[in-house]
């Protein structure tokens, strides 16, 4: 018997992975996701209040304090732990004497703004091109598909370094980082949206809208986008930590944010000269970068699981089958081992 096509009401009910309130409640019930969310909220508050926090300390991220450096030792800060004091809560930079706390909180602003902005650019371009490929003509689909394959095959890091190097220095570097990372990273989102669009366009409610005379733009906006929200949000949650690392990597290589603007990657780049004399200057930005990427990764994984409950159910089913599979042969082995003993007893 041939399987029945889902009705329009069933398709609409099954298309979203879960209601927003249900997903929110389930995320709050996950301790790891809750902890990661709190870390991200705290980092966001620190980034937003960076000028206030540095003003509360009484410092700013660009002022030099050469009097706090030991010139005889090559510019190492005076005192323990990089010159920690009541005026400089986390010490000062070797060689320049700039306040580390002020540069860390301002660096959080750069990292988060660039990562979020690049993700928005990637998602916007990817959704538009994926919908156009899935709803357009075969020629348009082939053209966008070929462009997507080329973008996926390009060495993004090499092209990013090249683009950052040729743009005039007067262009705002955070904005340039956002555009470069976003324009080089939309291909994955486009491929995902195209595949989902080709699947959703076969459903009854999309066909009904097409027969009713709805335009492609209206079909995409009213019928497809609500169903595409879950996979797109899931993929965006995965892109965020990747973009944080991309910004830090480009700044570390010297083509990203330029001094005196603070960036965690830039701080790590200059710390490579001083890590033996002042390890705190290396540990602080690297620890913040690690915590930020870990928090985004954990939260993104939780969002993916909650927006796609089938992934969790497949994992549970696979684990149960694996357990049953290992128990079966073990039990068979024990039975086979006892059979010769029983045979010997019967023979005796």
C-alpha positions as semicolon CSV with decimal commas, in nm:
position;residue;x (nm);y (nm);z (nm)
1;X;0,000;0,000;0,000
2;X;0,147;0,334;-0,102
3;X;0,217;0,580;0,180
4;X;-0,028;0,867;0,207
5;X;0,092;1,220;0,152
6;X;0,066;1,440;0,462
7;X;-0,219;1,686;0,464
8;X;-0,159;2,059;0,467
9;X;-0,241;2,084;0,837
10;X;-0,013;1,793;0,928
11;X;0,272;1,936;0,722
12;X;0,237;2,274;0,887
13;X;0,232;2,116;1,233
14;X;0,530;1,893;1,166
15;X;0,747;2,148;0,989
16;X;0,871;2,342;1,295
17;X;1,093;2,125;1,512
18;X;0,933;2,253;1,831
19;X;0,750;2,552;1,972
20;X;0,962;2,840;2,094
21;X;0,841;2,811;2,452
22;X;0,896;2,436;2,465
23;X;1,248;2,470;2,328
24;X;1,320;2,747;2,578
25;X;1,197;2,535;2,872
26;X;1,398;2,233;2,762
27;X;1,711;2,445;2,721
28;X;1,669;2,583;3,073
29;X;1,641;2,225;3,201
30;X;1,986;2,141;3,058
31;X;2,251;2,238;3,310
32;X;2,532;2,257;3,055
33;X;2,325;2,473;2,819
34;X;2,216;2,697;3,108
35;X;2,575;2,744;3,224
36;X;2,689;2,817;2,868
37;X;2,406;3,066;2,823
38;X;2,496;3,245;3,146
39;X;2,859;3,269;3,034
40;X;2,752;3,416;2,699
41;X;2,519;3,665;2,870
42;X;2,800;3,768;3,105
43;X;3,043;3,814;2,815
44;X;2,783;4,018;2,627
45;X;2,727;4,243;2,929
46;X;3,103;4,287;2,972
47;X;3,140;4,376;2,604
48;X;2,851;4,622;2,617
49;X;2,975;4,786;2,937
50;X;3,345;4,786;2,841
51;X;3,384;5,168;2,859
52;X;3,211;5,175;3,198
53;X;3,423;4,892;3,337
54;X;3,750;5,048;3,223
55;X;3,636;5,384;3,361
56;X;3,551;5,215;3,691
57;X;3,909;5,090;3,707
58;X;4,030;5,436;3,612
59;X;4,217;5,322;3,300
60;X;4,168;5,305;2,926
61;X;4,295;5,054;2,667
62;X;4,526;5,293;2,479
63;X;4,726;5,479;2,744
64;X;5,093;5,385;2,789
65;X;5,248;5,347;3,135
66;X;5,619;5,323;3,074
67;X;5,693;5,403;3,437
68;X;5,549;5,061;3,533
69;X;5,799;4,873;3,314
70;X;6,144;4,752;3,398
71;X;6,358;4,892;3,117
72;X;6,664;4,700;3,237
73;X;6,474;4,372;3,186
74;X;6,356;4,466;2,838
75;X;6,017;4,614;2,926
76;X;5,878;4,351;3,165
77;X;5,618;4,493;3,409
78;X;5,733;4,566;3,762
79;X;5,584;4,350;4,033
80;X;5,429;4,004;4,043
81;X;5,172;3,869;3,795
82;X;5,240;4,132;3,532
83;X;5,219;4,431;3,764
84;X;4,881;4,362;3,928
85;X;4,786;4,646;4,162
86;X;4,487;4,844;4,285
87;X;4,520;5,075;3,985
88;X;4,573;4,793;3,734
89;X;4,355;4,497;3,829
90;X;4,516;4,250;3,586
91;X;4,850;4,421;3,537
92;X;4,991;4,594;3,230
93;X;5,122;4,483;2,894
94;X;5,492;4,412;2,858
95;X;5,668;4,659;2,633
96;X;5,384;4,914;2,623
97;X;5,243;4,933;2,975
98;X;4,881;4,944;2,855
99;X;4,624;4,818;3,104
100;X;4,541;4,451;3,048
101;X;4,193;4,460;3,205
102;X;4,080;4,750;2,987
103;X;4,213;4,579;2,674
104;X;4,047;4,248;2,763
105;X;3,699;4,396;2,811
106;X;3,729;4,605;2,495
107;X;3,861;4,300;2,310
108;X;3,546;4,111;2,409
109;X;3,343;4,376;2,230
110;X;3,544;4,333;1,908
111;X;3,530;3,952;1,915
112;X;3,157;3,928;1,979
113;X;3,059;4,206;1,737
114;X;3,264;4,061;1,453
115;X;3,141;3,704;1,519
116;X;2,773;3,800;1,541
117;X;2,793;4,038;1,244
118;X;2,971;3,783;1,025
119;X;2,714;3,518;1,119
120;X;2,429;3,750;1,020
121;X;2,597;3,818;0,684
122;X;2,651;3,446;0,624
123;X;2,295;3,352;0,717
124;X;2,137;3,634;0,513
125;X;2,330;3,556;0,196
126;X;2,297;3,181;0,243
127;X;1,920;3,191;0,297
128;X;1,856;3,419;0,000
129;X;2,071;3,218;-0,240
130;X;1,946;2,884;-0,106
131;X;1,583;2,987;-0,154
132;X;1,660;3,121;-0,500
133;X;1,828;2,795;-0,598
134;X;1,550;2,580;-0,455
135;X;1,261;2,779;-0,603
136;X;1,419;2,911;-0,921
137;X;1,477;2,761;-1,261
138;X;1,718;2,479;-1,332
139;X;1,967;2,721;-1,485
140;X;1,962;2,943;-1,177
141;X;1,996;2,637;-0,954
142;X;2,300;2,519;-1,148
143;X;2,457;2,865;-1,141
144;X;2,411;2,911;-0,765
145;X;2,510;2,549;-0,700
146;X;2,831;2,589;-0,897
147;X;2,916;2,911;-0,716
148;X;2,849;2,741;-0,383
149;X;3,081;2,454;-0,470
150;X;3,355;2,698;-0,568
151;X;3,316;2,890;-0,242
152;X;3,334;2,568;-0,041
153;X;3,651;2,464;-0,224
154;X;3,829;2,797;-0,178
155;X;4,100;2,820;0,092
156;X;3,913;3,076;0,301
157;X;4,206;3,168;0,524
158;X;4,432;3,253;0,228
159;X;4,164;3,465;0,061
160;X;4,079;3,638;0,390
161;X;4,443;3,730;0,446
162;X;4,470;3,859;0,089
163;X;4,155;4,071;0,113
164;X;4,252;4,214;0,451
165;X;4,595;4,306;0,317
166;X;4,484;4,491;0,003
167;X;4,209;4,703;0,160
168;X;4,333;5,052;0,259
169;X;4,418;5,093;0,624
170;X;4,165;5,374;0,660
171;X;3,874;5,130;0,627
172;X;3,736;5,030;0,971
173;X;3,901;4,698;1,050
174;X;3,617;4,545;1,259
175;X;3,371;4,614;0,977
176;X;3,617;4,476;0,723
177;X;3,663;4,159;0,930
178;X;3,286;4,116;0,951
179;X;3,240;4,151;0,575
180;X;3,534;3,929;0,480
181;X;3,439;3,644;0,715
182;X;3,073;3,672;0,616
183;X;3,129;3,687;0,241
184;X;3,362;3,386;0,248
185;X;3,145;3,168;0,471
186;X;2,789;3,169;0,334
187;X;2,819;2,855;0,117
188;X;2,731;2,605;0,390
189;X;2,411;2,790;0,479
190;X;2,314;2,814;0,111
191;X;2,357;2,440;0,057
192;X;2,153;2,362;0,368
193;X;1,867;2,597;0,274
194;X;1,858;2,469;-0,085
195;X;1,829;2,108;0,029
196;X;1,553;2,194;0,277
197;X;1,369;2,403;0,016
198;X;1,373;2,121;-0,239
199;X;1,225;1,891;0,024
200;X;0,961;2,135;0,150
201;X;0,839;2,242;-0,195
202;X;0,697;1,892;-0,248
203;X;0,456;1,922;0,046
204;X;0,086;1,983;-0,005
205;X;0,060;2,326;0,155
206;X;0,339;2,464;-0,067
207;X;0,178;2,312;-0,377
208;X;-0,156;2,458;-0,273
209;X;-0,005;2,804;-0,239
210;X;0,156;2,766;-0,582
211;X;-0,176;2,660;-0,738
212;X;-0,349;2,953;-0,569
213;X;-0,127;3,189;-0,766
214;X;0,111;3,294;-0,490
215;X;0,439;3,438;-0,612
216;X;0,770;3,270;-0,534
217;X;0,860;3,545;-0,291
218;X;0,531;3,499;-0,105
219;X;0,579;3,120;-0,096
220;X;0,930;3,166;0,039
221;X;0,824;3,422;0,299
222;X;0,495;3,274;0,417
223;X;0,535;2,901;0,362
224;X;0,904;2,809;0,363
225;X;1,081;3,047;0,602
226;X;0,888;2,931;0,914
227;X;0,993;2,572;0,841
228;X;1,352;2,677;0,765
229;X;1,392;2,865;1,093
230;X;1,497;2,562;1,298
231;X;1,778;2,432;1,074
232;X;1,904;2,783;1,000
233;X;1,917;2,878;1,370
234;X;2,093;2,549;1,443
235;X;2,356;2,613;1,176
236;X;2,402;2,974;1,290
237;X;2,471;2,851;1,642
238;X;2,750;2,635;1,498
239;X;2,890;2,925;1,292
240;X;2,928;3,163;1,588
241;X;3,223;2,993;1,764
242;X;3,389;2,937;1,426
243;X;3,367;3,308;1,351
244;X;3,509;3,396;1,694
245;X;3,812;3,183;1,612
246;X;3,837;3,331;1,262
247;X;3,853;3,685;1,399
248;X;4,111;3,587;1,659
249;X;4,318;3,401;1,401
250;X;4,325;3,690;1,152
251;X;4,414;3,938;1,427
252;X;4,682;3,700;1,553
253;X;4,835;3,689;1,204
254;X;4,848;4,069;1,196
255;X;4,589;4,134;0,923
256;X;4,286;4,181;1,148
257;X;4,231;4,449;1,408
258;X;4,522;4,692;1,426
259;X;4,658;4,867;1,739
260;X;4,555;5,059;1,936
261;X;4,218;4,883;1,900
262;X;4,211;4,590;2,143
263;X;4,149;4,232;2,029
264;X;4,214;3,899;2,198
265;X;4,389;3,762;1,891
266;X;4,607;4,071;1,868
267;X;4,699;4,039;2,237
268;X;4,800;3,678;2,182
269;X;5,010;3,779;1,884
270;X;5,213;4,028;2,087
271;X;5,226;3,787;2,381
272;X;5,433;3,538;2,183
273;X;5,735;3,760;2,252
274;X;5,670;3,786;2,626
275;X;5,525;3,451;2,729
276;X;5,839;3,348;2,917
277;X;5,877;3,675;3,107
278;X;5,506;3,735;3,171
279;X;5,288;3,422;3,136
280;X;4,976;3,602;3,266
281;X;4,965;3,811;2,950
282;X;4,931;3,490;2,749
283;X;4,696;3,303;2,981
284;X;4,430;3,572;3,020
285;X;4,330;3,631;2,653
286;X;4,371;3,261;2,566
287;X;4,151;3,159;2,862
288;X;3,880;3,407;2,762
289;X;3,894;3,289;2,403
290;X;3,868;2,925;2,513
291;X;3,574;2,992;2,746
292;X;3,389;3,192;2,479
293;X;3,428;2,927;2,209
294;X;3,338;2,648;2,453
295;X;3,024;2,830;2,572
296;X;2,902;2,895;2,217
297;X;2,978;2,534;2,117
298;X;2,791;2,383;2,413
299;X;2,492;2,611;2,365
300;X;2,490;2,548;1,990
301;X;2,490;2,172;2,044
302;X;2,200;2,203;2,290
303;X;2,003;2,419;2,048
304;X;2,065;2,168;1,769
305;X;1,937;1,881;1,984
306;X;1,626;2,066;2,101
307;X;1,531;2,201;1,759
308;X;1,581;1,855;1,605
309;X;1,452;1,601;1,862
310;X;1,498;1,325;1,605
311;X;1,875;1,356;1,649
312;X;1,846;1,277;2,019
313;X;1,603;0,993;1,956
314;X;1,835;0,844;1,692
315;X;2,122;0,866;1,940
316;X;1,918;0,688;2,208
317;X;1,800;0,420;1,967
318;X;2,152;0,365;1,835
319;X;2,289;0,338;2,190
320;X;2,017;0,091;2,286
321;X;2,082;-0,118;1,977
322;X;2,455;-0,112;2,042
323;X;2,401;-0,228;2,400
324;X;2,169;-0,506;2,287
325;X;2,416;-0,603;2,015
326;X;2,701;-0,636;2,262
327;X;2,488;-0,825;2,512
328;X;2,374;-1,073;2,250
329;X;2,713;-1,205;2,143
330;X;2,835;-1,206;2,502
331;X;2,539;-1,414;2,609
332;X;2,593;-1,643;2,312
333;X;2,957;-1,679;2,406
334;X;2,870;-1,775;2,762
335;X;2,616;-2,029;2,641
336;X;2,868;-2,176;2,400
337;X;3,124;-2,194;2,678
338;X;2,889;-2,390;2,906
339;X;2,782;-2,636;2,636
340;X;3,115;-2,831;2,628
341;X;3,112;-2,859;3,005
342;X;2,760;-2,998;3,000
343;X;2,862;-3,242;2,724
344;X;3,160;-3,364;2,926
345;X;2,941;-3,419;3,234
346;X;2,689;-3,618;3,029
347;X;2,968;-3,830;2,879
348;X;3,116;-3,898;3,222
